mmCIF file of N, CA, C and O in Angstrom:
data_model
loop_
_atom_site.group_PDB
_atom_site.id
_atom_site.type_symbol
_atom_site.label_atom_id
_atom_site.label_comp_id
_atom_site.label_asym_id
_atom_site.label_seq_id
_atom_site.Cartn_x
_atom_site.Cartn_y
_atom_site.Cartn_z
ATOM 1 N N MET B 1 72.633 97.326 80.904
ATOM 2 C CA MET B 1 73.353 96.867 79.606
ATOM 3 C C MET B 1 74.982 97.391 79.429
ATOM 4 O O MET B 1 75.177 98.025 79.666
ATOM 5 N N ILE B 2 75.915 95.649 79.599
ATOM 6 C CA ILE B 2 77.027 96.301 79.150
ATOM 7 C C ILE B 2 77.569 96.731 77.520
ATOM 8 O O ILE B 2 77.326 96.423 76.894
ATOM 9 N N ASN B 3 78.484 97.578 78.052
ATOM 10 C CA ASN B 3 79.367 98.800 77.306
ATOM 11 C C ASN B 3 79.960 97.552 75.776
ATOM 12 O O ASN B 3 80.614 97.066 76.783
ATOM 13 N N GLU B 4 79.602 97.239 74.991
ATOM 14 C CA GLU B 4 80.338 96.688 73.748
ATOM 15 C C GLU B 4 82.081 96.558 73.813
ATOM 16 O O GLU B 4 82.202 96.179 73.775
ATOM 17 N N GLU B 5 82.448 97.861 74.056
ATOM 18 C CA GLU B 5 83.209 98.332 73.919
ATOM 19 C C GLU B 5 84.141 98.098 74.742
ATOM 20 O O GLU B 5 84.890 97.245 74.742
ATOM 21 N N LEU B 6 83.759 98.266 76.176
ATOM 22 C CA LEU B 6 84.277 97.745 77.442
ATOM 23 C C LEU B 6 85.101 96.505 77.270
ATOM 24 O O LEU B 6 85.634 95.585 78.087
ATOM 25 N N MET B 7 83.640 95.305 77.088
ATOM 26 C CA MET B 7 83.415 94.220 76.873
ATOM 27 C C MET B 7 84.237 93.479 75.389
ATOM 28 O O MET B 7 84.908 91.948 75.247
ATOM 29 N N GLY B 8 84.922 94.342 74.857
ATOM 30 C CA GLY B 8 86.068 93.570 73.858
ATOM 31 C C GLY B 8 87.297 93.805 73.910
ATOM 32 O O GLY B 8 87.855 93.599 72.555
ATOM 33 N N VAL B 9 88.081 94.495 74.819
ATOM 34 C CA VAL B 9 89.261 94.827 75.388
ATOM 35 C C VAL B 9 89.617 93.591 74.803
ATOM 36 O O VAL B 9 89.118 92.586 75.167
ATOM 37 N N LYS B 10 91.038 93.436 74.285
ATOM 38 C CA LYS B 10 91.607 92.397 74.891
ATOM 39 C C LYS B 10 93.028 92.214 75.482
ATOM 40 O O LYS B 10 94.093 90.685 75.606
ATOM 41 N N THR B 11 93.501 93.517 75.731
ATOM 42 C CA THR B 11 94.817 93.541 76.648
ATOM 43 C C THR B 11 94.763 94.289 77.465
ATOM 44 O O THR B 11 93.919 95.626 77.726
ATOM 45 N N ILE B 12 95.942 94.338 78.653
ATOM 46 C CA ILE B 12 95.757 94.885 79.612
ATOM 47 C C ILE B 12 95.860 96.751 79.381
ATOM 48 O O ILE B 12 95.474 98.027 79.650
ATOM 49 N N GLU B 13 96.455 96.627 78.223
ATOM 50 C CA GLU B 13 96.902 98.359 77.534
ATOM 51 C C GLU B 13 95.760 98.671 76.653
ATOM 52 O O GLU B 13 95.782 100.375 77.296
ATOM 53 N N GLU B 14 94.297 97.910 76.413
ATOM 54 C CA GLU B 14 93.101 98.491 75.863
ATOM 55 C C GLU B 14 92.654 98.450 76.993
ATOM 56 O O GLU B 14 92.105 100.039 76.990
ATOM 57 N N CYS B 15 92.640 98.001 78.483
ATOM 58 C CA CYS B 15 91.984 98.461 79.228
ATOM 59 C C CYS B 15 92.066 99.856 80.429
ATOM 60 O O CYS B 15 91.718 100.580 79.840
ATOM 61 N N GLU B 16 93.540 100.203 79.986
ATOM 62 C CA GLU B 16 94.265 101.349 80.504
ATOM 63 C C GLU B 16 93.487 102.262 79.281
ATOM 64 O O GLU B 16 93.306 103.417 79.967
ATOM 65 N N GLU B 17 94.017 102.316 77.992
ATOM 66 C CA GLU B 17 93.182 103.021 77.082
ATOM 67 C C GLU B 17 92.584 103.971 77.297
ATOM 68 O O GLU B 17 91.661 104.765 77.382
ATOM 69 N N MET B 18 91.365 102.863 77.602
ATOM 70 C CA MET B 18 89.779 102.808 77.022
ATOM 71 C C MET B 18 89.680 103.791 78.941
ATOM 72 O O MET B 18 88.361 104.653 78.738
ATOM 73 N N ALA B 19 90.077 103.284 80.013
ATOM 74 C CA ALA B 19 90.258 104.246 80.913
ATOM 75 C C ALA B 19 89.888 105.212 81.671
ATOM 76 O O ALA B 19 89.693 106.241 82.214
ATOM 77 N N THR B 20 91.028 105.326 80.789
ATOM 78 C CA THR B 20 92.262 106.831 80.897
ATOM 79 C C THR B 20 91.698 107.640 79.844
ATOM 80 O O THR B 20 92.522 109.115 79.849
ATOM 81 N N VAL B 21 90.899 107.335 78.648
ATOM 82 C CA VAL B 21 90.816 108.186 77.825
ATOM 83 C C VAL B 21 90.341 109.831 78.267
ATOM 84 O O VAL B 21 89.415 109.665 79.075
ATOM 85 N N ASP B 22 90.879 110.385 77.466
ATOM 86 C CA ASP B 22 90.849 112.472 77.706
ATOM 87 C C ASP B 22 91.051 112.913 79.622
ATOM 88 O O ASP B 22 90.194 113.348 79.492
ATOM 89 N N CYS B 23 91.526 111.655 79.847
ATOM 90 C CA CYS B 23 91.795 112.387 81.238
ATOM 91 C C CYS B 23 92.695 113.291 81.589
ATOM 92 O O CYS B 23 93.640 113.699 80.735
ATOM 93 N N LYS B 24 92.505 114.557 82.060
ATOM 94 C CA LYS B 24 93.598 115.360 82.253
ATOM 95 C C LYS B 24 93.993 115.566 83.952
ATOM 96 O O LYS B 24 95.694 116.128 83.845
ATOM 97 N N ASP B 25 93.976 114.712 84.491
ATOM 98 C CA ASP B 25 94.653 114.900 86.147
ATOM 99 C C ASP B 25 94.122 112.732 86.615
ATOM 100 O O ASP B 25 93.646 112.288 85.399
ATOM 101 N N GLU B 26 95.146 112.790 87.408
ATOM 102 C CA GLU B 26 94.821 111.528 88.654
ATOM 103 C C GLU B 26 93.402 111.215 88.908
ATOM 104 O O GLU B 26 93.068 110.407 88.583
ATOM 105 N N ASP B 27 92.699 112.509 89.219
ATOM 106 C CA ASP B 27 91.541 112.369 90.073
ATOM 107 C C ASP B 27 90.320 111.353 88.513
ATOM 108 O O ASP B 27 89.681 110.966 88.817
ATOM 109 N N GLU B 28 90.681 112.324 87.358
ATOM 110 C CA GLU B 28 89.480 111.869 86.237
ATOM 111 C C GLU B 28 90.050 110.690 85.853
ATOM 112 O O GLU B 28 89.218 109.879 85.193
ATOM 113 N N CYS B 29 91.443 110.036 86.038
ATOM 114 C CA CYS B 29 92.162 108.958 85.282
ATOM 115 C C CYS B 29 91.491 107.655 86.636
ATOM 116 O O CYS B 29 90.766 106.402 86.483
ATOM 117 N N ILE B 30 91.362 108.196 87.762
ATOM 118 C CA ILE B 30 90.434 107.257 88.871
ATOM 119 C C ILE B 30 88.947 106.726 88.511
ATOM 120 O O ILE B 30 88.710 105.817 88.509
ATOM 121 N N SER B 31 88.789 108.328 87.980
ATOM 122 C CA SER B 31 87.325 107.912 88.106
ATOM 123 C C SER B 31 86.914 107.438 86.701
ATOM 124 O O SER B 31 85.812 106.419 86.896
ATOM 125 N N GLY B 32 87.539 107.165 86.056
ATOM 126 C CA GLY B 32 87.698 106.461 84.487
ATOM 127 C C GLY B 32 87.057 105.252 85.022
ATOM 128 O O GLY B 32 86.530 104.487 84.542
ATOM 129 N N TRP B 33 88.367 104.704 85.412
ATOM 130 C CA TRP B 33 88.648 103.423 86.340
ATOM 131 C C TRP B 33 87.223 102.509 87.098
ATOM 132 O O TRP B 33 87.179 101.695 86.673
ATOM 133 N N PHE B 34 86.935 103.891 87.908
ATOM 134 C CA PHE B 34 85.759 103.027 88.226
ATOM 135 C C PHE B 34 84.923 103.248 87.460
ATOM 136 O O PHE B 34 84.474 102.029 87.755
ATOM 137 N N THR B 35 84.233 103.660 86.990
ATOM 138 C CA THR B 35 83.753 103.712 85.544
ATOM 139 C C THR B 35 83.438 102.266 85.093
ATOM 140 O O THR B 35 82.102 101.689 84.485
ATOM 141 N N CYS B 36 84.642 102.443 84.422
ATOM 142 C CA CYS B 36 84.435 100.716 83.518
ATOM 143 C C CYS B 36 84.420 99.777 84.478
ATOM 144 O O CYS B 36 83.891 98.565 84.079
ATOM 145 N N LEU B 37 85.365 99.510 85.633
ATOM 146 C CA LEU B 37 84.501 98.488 86.813
ATOM 147 C C LEU B 37 83.812 98.262 86.904
ATOM 148 O O LEU B 37 83.231 96.886 87.159
ATOM 149 N N GLU B 38 83.174 99.414 87.196
ATOM 150 C CA GLU B 38 81.500 99.303 87.954
ATOM 151 C C GLU B 38 80.562 98.632 86.444
ATOM 152 O O GLU B 38 79.840 97.808 86.686
ATOM 153 N N GLU B 39 80.994 99.023 85.421
ATOM 154 C CA GLU B 39 80.054 98.484 84.231
ATOM 155 C C GLU B 39 80.570 97.331 83.956
ATOM 156 O O GLU B 39 79.671 96.247 83.604
ATOM 157 N N VAL B 40 81.953 96.571 84.043
ATOM 158 C CA VAL B 40 82.579 95.023 83.653
ATOM 159 C C VAL B 40 81.707 94.671 85.231
ATOM 160 O O VAL B 40 81.643 93.256 84.407
ATOM 161 N N PHE B 41 81.976 95.402 85.822
ATOM 162 C CA PHE B 41 81.771 93.681 87.481
ATOM 163 C C PHE B 41 80.116 93.990 87.453
ATOM 164 O O PHE B 41 79.989 94.035 88.881
ATOM 165 N N GLY B 42 79.513 94.869 87.059
ATOM 166 C CA GLY B 42 77.931 95.049 87.226
ATOM 167 C C GLY B 42 77.365 94.099 87.837
ATOM 168 O O GLY B 42 76.121 94.363 88.682
ATOM 169 N N GLU B 43 77.257 92.783 86.936
ATOM 170 C CA GLU B 43 76.480 91.489 87.667
ATOM 171 C C GLU B 43 76.799 91.044 88.574
ATOM 172 O O GLU B 43 76.187 89.666 89.175
ATOM 173 N N VAL B 44 78.444 91.400 89.016
ATOM 174 C CA VAL B 44 78.742 90.251 90.135
ATOM 175 C C VAL B 44 77.825 90.218 91.344
ATOM 176 O O VAL B 44 78.212 91.834 91.954
ATOM 177 N N GLU B 45 77.406 89.671 92.194
ATOM 178 C CA GLU B 45 76.574 89.394 93.445
ATOM 179 C C GLU B 45 77.815 88.660 94.293
ATOM 180 O O GLU B 45 77.033 89.441 95.521
ATOM 181 N N LYS B 46 78.493 88.293 94.386
ATOM 182 C CA LYS B 46 78.831 87.570 95.245
ATOM 183 C C LYS B 46 80.617 87.335 95.125
ATOM 184 O O LYS B 46 81.263 86.935 93.811
ATOM 185 N N VAL B 47 81.488 87.113 96.106
ATOM 186 C CA VAL B 47 82.921 87.522 96.420
ATOM 187 C C VAL B 47 83.319 86.517 97.880
ATOM 188 O O VAL B 47 83.018 86.151 98.268
ATOM 189 N N LYS B 48 84.568 85.942 97.640
ATOM 190 C CA LYS B 48 84.988 85.377 98.660
ATOM 191 C C LYS B 48 86.105 86.285 99.102
ATOM 192 O O LYS B 48 86.765 86.578 98.546
ATOM 193 N N LEU B 49 85.814 85.769 100.888
ATOM 194 C CA LEU B 49 87.323 87.196 101.339
ATOM 195 C C LEU B 49 86.934 85.915 102.928
ATOM 196 O O LEU B 49 86.548 85.449 103.565
ATOM 197 N N PHE B 50 88.291 85.416 102.782
ATOM 198 C CA PHE B 50 88.817 84.328 103.595
ATOM 199 C C PHE B 50 88.381 83.256 103.755
ATOM 200 O O PHE B 50 87.969 82.569 104.691
ATOM 201 N N GLY B 51 87.826 82.660 102.334
ATOM 202 C CA GLY B 51 87.329 81.761 102.186
ATOM 203 C C GLY B 51 85.989 81.457 102.579
ATOM 204 O O GLY B 51 84.807 80.263 102.424
ATOM 205 N N GLU B 52 85.076 82.511 102.708
ATOM 206 C CA GLU B 52 84.122 83.097 102.820
ATOM 207 C C GLU B 52 82.744 83.669 102.061
ATOM 208 O O GLU B 52 83.581 84.868 101.357
ATOM 209 N N GLU B 53 82.355 83.314 101.796
ATOM 210 C CA GLU B 53 81.147 84.081 100.015
ATOM 211 C C GLU B 53 80.591 84.784 101.143
ATOM 212 O O GLU B 53 79.787 84.946 102.530
ATOM 213 N N ILE B 54 80.739 85.848 100.387
ATOM 214 C CA ILE B 54 79.819 87.392 101.304
ATOM 215 C C ILE B 54 79.316 88.171 99.876
ATOM 216 O O ILE B 54 79.842 87.859 98.759
ATOM 217 N N ASN B 55 78.360 89.342 100.385
ATOM 218 C CA ASN B 55 78.035 89.889 99.191
ATOM 219 C C ASN B 55 78.515 91.048 98.395
ATOM 220 O O ASN B 55 79.684 91.365 99.031
ATOM 221 N N PHE B 56 78.960 91.011 96.949
ATOM 222 C CA PHE B 56 79.338 92.102 96.260
ATOM 223 C C PHE B 56 78.387 93.396 96.600
ATOM 224 O O PHE B 56 77.647 93.010 95.741
ATOM 225 N N LYS B 57 78.888 94.297 96.849
ATOM 226 C CA LYS B 57 78.045 95.409 96.491
ATOM 227 C C LYS B 57 78.578 96.406 95.380
ATOM 228 O O LYS B 57 77.756 97.612 94.814
ATOM 229 N N GLY B 58 79.944 96.547 95.199
ATOM 230 C CA GLY B 58 80.190 97.007 94.366
ATOM 231 C C GLY B 58 81.464 97.809 94.444
ATOM 232 O O GLY B 58 82.346 97.048 95.369
ATOM 233 N N PHE B 59 81.873 99.183 93.417
ATOM 234 C CA PHE B 59 83.569 99.652 94.130
ATOM 235 C C PHE B 59 83.118 100.816 95.208
ATOM 236 O O PHE B 59 81.750 101.388 94.789
ATOM 237 N N ASP B 60 83.767 101.415 95.337
ATOM 238 C CA ASP B 60 84.314 103.084 96.215
ATOM 239 C C ASP B 60 85.480 103.282 96.433
ATOM 240 O O ASP B 60 86.212 103.007 95.974
ATOM 241 N N PHE B 61 85.518 104.659 96.152
ATOM 242 C CA PHE B 61 86.968 105.423 96.860
ATOM 243 C C PHE B 61 87.317 105.479 97.984
ATOM 244 O O PHE B 61 86.181 105.156 98.509
ATOM 245 N N ASN B 62 88.730 104.886 97.906
ATOM 246 C CA ASN B 62 89.081 104.858 99.360
ATOM 247 C C ASN B 62 90.353 106.305 99.666
ATOM 248 O O ASN B 62 90.906 106.408 101.088
ATOM 249 N N GLY B 63 90.285 107.049 99.079
ATOM 250 C CA GLY B 63 91.388 107.980 99.524
ATOM 251 C C GLY B 63 92.547 107.778 98.105
ATOM 252 O O GLY B 63 93.247 108.570 98.126
ATOM 253 N N LYS B 64 92.928 106.821 97.741
ATOM 254 C CA LYS B 64 94.332 106.148 97.438
ATOM 255 C C LYS B 64 93.647 105.709 95.984
ATOM 256 O O LYS B 64 94.730 104.798 95.480
ATOM 257 N N GLY B 65 92.518 105.231 96.051
ATOM 258 C CA GLY B 65 92.221 104.724 95.079
ATOM 259 C C GLY B 65 90.950 103.622 94.854
ATOM 260 O O GLY B 65 89.794 104.262 95.172
ATOM 261 N N ILE B 66 90.809 102.570 94.071
ATOM 262 C CA ILE B 66 89.192 101.662 94.184
ATOM 263 C C ILE B 66 89.392 100.637 94.677
ATOM 264 O O ILE B 66 90.307 99.927 94.844
ATOM 265 N N VAL B 67 88.523 100.369 95.649
ATOM 266 C CA VAL B 67 88.572 99.614 96.613
ATOM 267 C C VAL B 67 86.899 98.792 96.007
ATOM 268 O O VAL B 67 86.108 99.286 95.869
ATOM 269 N N GLY B 68 86.470 97.423 96.827
ATOM 270 C CA GLY B 68 85.011 96.414 96.373
ATOM 271 C C GLY B 68 84.549 97.224 97.818
ATOM 272 O O GLY B 68 85.272 97.086 98.922
ATOM 273 N N VAL B 69 83.305 96.946 97.985
ATOM 274 C CA VAL B 69 82.442 96.865 99.288
ATOM 275 C C VAL B 69 81.424 95.743 99.086
ATOM 276 O O VAL B 69 81.006 95.215 98.577
ATOM 277 N N CYS B 70 81.965 95.229 100.330
ATOM 278 C CA CYS B 70 81.565 93.613 100.468
ATOM 279 C C CYS B 70 80.374 93.622 101.821
ATOM 280 O O CYS B 70 80.847 95.310 102.618
ATOM 281 N N GLN B 71 79.471 92.775 101.877
ATOM 282 C CA GLN B 71 78.433 93.185 103.238
ATOM 283 C C GLN B 71 78.239 91.811 103.425
ATOM 284 O O GLN B 71 78.309 90.786 102.684
ATOM 285 N N LYS B 72 78.047 91.864 104.507
ATOM 286 C CA LYS B 72 77.971 90.191 106.096
ATOM 287 C C LYS B 72 76.805 90.974 106.769
ATOM 288 O O LYS B 72 77.382 91.268 107.195
ATOM 289 N N GLY B 73 75.312 90.244 106.672
ATOM 290 C CA GLY B 73 74.428 91.084 107.054
ATOM 291 C C GLY B 73 74.135 92.183 106.989
ATOM 292 O O GLY B 73 73.904 92.910 105.891
ATOM 293 N N LYS B 74 73.980 93.012 108.345
ATOM 294 C CA LYS B 74 74.437 94.296 108.122
ATOM 295 C C LYS B 74 75.402 95.432 108.054
ATOM 296 O O LYS B 74 75.630 96.575 108.041
ATOM 297 N N GLU B 75 76.541 94.230 108.023
ATOM 298 C CA GLU B 75 78.587 94.441 107.810
ATOM 299 C C GLU B 75 78.454 95.353 107.040
ATOM 300 O O GLU B 75 78.648 94.228 106.423
ATOM 301 N N LYS B 76 79.131 95.747 106.361
ATOM 302 C CA LYS B 76 79.699 96.580 105.322
ATOM 303 C C LYS B 76 81.098 96.571 105.617
ATOM 304 O O LYS B 76 82.341 96.651 106.473
ATOM 305 N N ILE B 77 81.994 96.115 104.444
ATOM 306 C CA ILE B 77 83.331 96.678 104.134
ATOM 307 C C ILE B 77 83.868 96.951 103.071
ATOM 308 O O ILE B 77 83.502 96.632 101.993
ATOM 309 N N LYS B 78 85.212 97.612 103.208
ATOM 310 C CA LYS B 78 85.721 98.490 101.955
ATOM 311 C C LYS B 78 87.273 97.903 101.578
ATOM 312 O O LYS B 78 87.627 97.521 102.914
ATOM 313 N N ILE B 79 87.446 97.216 100.498
ATOM 314 C CA ILE B 79 88.505 95.920 100.775
ATOM 315 C C ILE B 79 89.019 96.384 99.732
ATOM 316 O O ILE B 79 88.813 96.305 97.927
ATOM 317 N N SER B 80 90.610 95.824 99.463
ATOM 318 C CA SER B 80 91.123 96.352 98.449
ATOM 319 C C SER B 80 90.975 95.128 97.097
ATOM 320 O O SER B 80 90.566 93.283 97.431
ATOM 321 N N LEU B 81 90.686 95.016 96.125
ATOM 322 C CA LEU B 81 90.403 93.512 95.006
ATOM 323 C C LEU B 81 91.026 92.940 94.790
ATOM 324 O O LEU B 81 90.868 91.794 94.764
ATOM 325 N N ASP B 82 92.410 93.113 95.075
ATOM 326 C CA ASP B 82 93.523 91.993 95.123
ATOM 327 C C ASP B 82 93.248 91.214 96.740
ATOM 328 O O ASP B 82 93.900 89.775 96.452
ATOM 329 N N SER B 83 92.087 91.704 97.238
ATOM 330 C CA SER B 83 91.919 90.931 98.700
ATOM 331 C C SER B 83 90.829 89.407 98.621
ATOM 332 O O SER B 83 90.423 88.508 99.365
ATOM 333 N N LEU B 84 90.371 90.403 97.238
ATOM 334 C CA LEU B 84 88.914 89.626 97.275
ATOM 335 C C LEU B 84 89.467 88.284 95.775
ATOM 336 O O LEU B 84 89.569 88.592 94.531
ATOM 337 N N LYS B 85 88.622 87.319 96.068
ATOM 338 C CA LYS B 85 88.273 85.950 95.072
ATOM 339 C C LYS B 85 86.846 86.149 94.133
ATOM 340 O O LYS B 85 85.760 85.952 94.552
ATOM 341 N N PHE B 86 87.010 86.429 93.122
ATOM 342 C CA PHE B 86 85.916 86.590 92.621
ATOM 343 C C PHE B 86 85.750 85.103 91.590
ATOM 344 O O PHE B 86 86.482 84.553 90.914
ATOM 345 N N ALA B 87 84.355 84.706 91.817
ATOM 346 C CA ALA B 87 83.996 83.569 91.325
ATOM 347 C C ALA B 87 83.708 83.148 89.732
ATOM 348 O O ALA B 87 83.086 84.532 89.536
ATOM 349 N N ASN B 88 83.891 83.062 89.510
ATOM 350 C CA ASN B 88 83.255 82.424 87.453
ATOM 351 C C ASN B 88 83.110 84.235 86.579
ATOM 352 O O ASN B 88 82.424 84.269 86.351
ATOM 353 N N LEU B 89 84.050 84.884 86.735
ATOM 354 C CA LEU B 89 84.871 85.281 85.630
ATOM 355 C C LEU B 89 85.045 85.652 84.925
ATOM 356 O O LEU B 89 85.204 83.957 84.222
ATOM 357 N N THR B 90 83.793 86.307 83.587
ATOM 358 C CA THR B 90 84.757 86.032 82.048
ATOM 359 C C THR B 90 86.079 86.359 81.917
ATOM 360 O O THR B 90 86.981 86.954 83.014
ATOM 361 N N LYS B 91 86.529 86.141 80.905
ATOM 362 C CA LYS B 91 88.276 86.758 80.531
ATOM 363 C C LYS B 91 88.048 88.060 80.563
ATOM 364 O O LYS B 91 89.160 88.111 80.790
ATOM 365 N N VAL B 92 87.347 88.551 80.028
ATOM 366 C CA VAL B 92 87.539 90.015 80.039
ATOM 367 C C VAL B 92 87.612 90.331 81.247
ATOM 368 O O VAL B 92 87.672 91.682 81.387
ATOM 369 N N GLN B 93 86.253 90.215 82.626
ATOM 370 C CA GLN B 93 86.290 90.777 84.112
ATOM 371 C C GLN B 93 87.985 90.141 84.319
ATOM 372 O O GLN B 93 88.347 91.303 85.246
ATOM 373 N N GLU B 94 88.259 89.226 84.088
ATOM 374 C CA GLU B 94 89.528 88.719 84.847
ATOM 375 C C GLU B 94 90.854 89.754 83.860
ATOM 376 O O GLU B 94 91.099 90.630 84.745
ATOM 377 N N LEU B 95 90.818 90.266 83.048
ATOM 378 C CA LEU B 95 91.315 91.151 82.007
ATOM 379 C C LEU B 95 91.435 92.347 82.871
ATOM 380 O O LEU B 95 92.336 93.197 83.158
ATOM 381 N N TRP B 96 90.218 93.279 83.121
ATOM 382 C CA TRP B 96 90.008 94.517 83.355
ATOM 383 C C TRP B 96 90.609 93.932 85.152
ATOM 384 O O TRP B 96 90.912 95.527 85.272
ATOM 385 N N LEU B 97 89.957 93.057 86.130
ATOM 386 C CA LEU B 97 90.689 93.100 86.775
ATOM 387 C C LEU B 97 92.418 93.198 87.170
ATOM 388 O O LEU B 97 93.172 94.060 87.587
ATOM 389 N N LYS B 98 93.177 92.675 85.928
ATOM 390 C CA LYS B 98 94.753 92.304 86.087
ATOM 391 C C LYS B 98 95.092 93.750 85.212
ATOM 392 O O LYS B 98 96.053 94.160 85.790
ATOM 393 N N ALA B 99 94.443 94.239 84.911
ATOM 394 C CA ALA B 99 94.607 95.563 84.694
ATOM 395 C C ALA B 99 94.652 96.183 85.636
ATOM 396 O O ALA B 99 95.811 97.801 85.463
ATOM 397 N N TRP B 100 93.290 96.453 85.933
ATOM 398 C CA TRP B 100 93.643 97.529 87.373
ATOM 399 C C TRP B 100 94.615 97.648 88.666
ATOM 400 O O TRP B 100 95.109 98.184 88.835
ATOM 401 N N LEU B 101 94.779 96.251 89.134
ATOM 402 C CA LEU B 101 95.916 95.942 89.779
ATOM 403 C C LEU B 101 97.255 96.267 88.901
ATOM 404 O O LEU B 101 97.892 96.369 90.427
ATOM 405 N N LYS B 102 97.296 96.088 88.064
ATOM 406 C CA LYS B 102 98.960 96.853 87.649
ATOM 407 C C LYS B 102 98.634 98.012 87.544
ATOM 408 O O LYS B 102 100.127 98.608 87.933
ATOM 409 N N CYS B 103 97.629 98.755 87.338
ATOM 410 C CA CYS B 103 97.844 100.018 86.584
ATOM 411 C C CYS B 103 98.056 100.845 88.164
ATOM 412 O O CYS B 103 98.313 101.701 87.997
ATOM 413 N N ARG B 104 97.219 100.712 89.074
ATOM 414 C CA ARG B 104 96.703 101.112 89.741
ATOM 415 C C ARG B 104 97.939 102.295 90.745
ATOM 416 O O ARG B 104 97.560 103.101 91.276
ATOM 417 N N ASP B 105 99.107 101.371 90.765
ATOM 418 C CA ASP B 105 100.273 102.314 91.388
ATOM 419 C C ASP B 105 100.521 103.726 90.450
ATOM 420 O O ASP B 105 100.932 104.320 90.925
ATOM 421 N N ASN B 106 99.880 103.648 89.659
ATOM 422 C CA ASN B 106 100.009 104.732 88.484
ATOM 423 C C ASN B 106 99.297 105.896 89.137
ATOM 424 O O ASN B 106 99.538 107.041 89.076
ATOM 425 N N TYR B 107 98.311 105.724 89.570
ATOM 426 C CA TYR B 107 97.886 107.152 90.365
ATOM 427 C C TYR B 107 97.481 107.119 91.932
ATOM 428 O O TYR B 107 97.527 107.405 92.641
#
């Protein structure tokens, strides 16, 4: 079940505030973003990469931030979220994606 508070945000600033509430350091902030993105995008199953539809498996850390995990057949790839094309996102999912892409360089 999706957290109604996460789905009720209206601005990028609200997304950042919610993702980083009570963070003491950079690692905790990235962890907060990860948790929010996992929940908000939990039902997304497909994305496009280089124009080809592939399976979206979720998110992971790459040592520098959060990346998307995609799969085609038996092969998996971790890729920056700005390289993926998400289809049929809700306005709130679009907002969370924009918020992460804007704020990620802060961590």
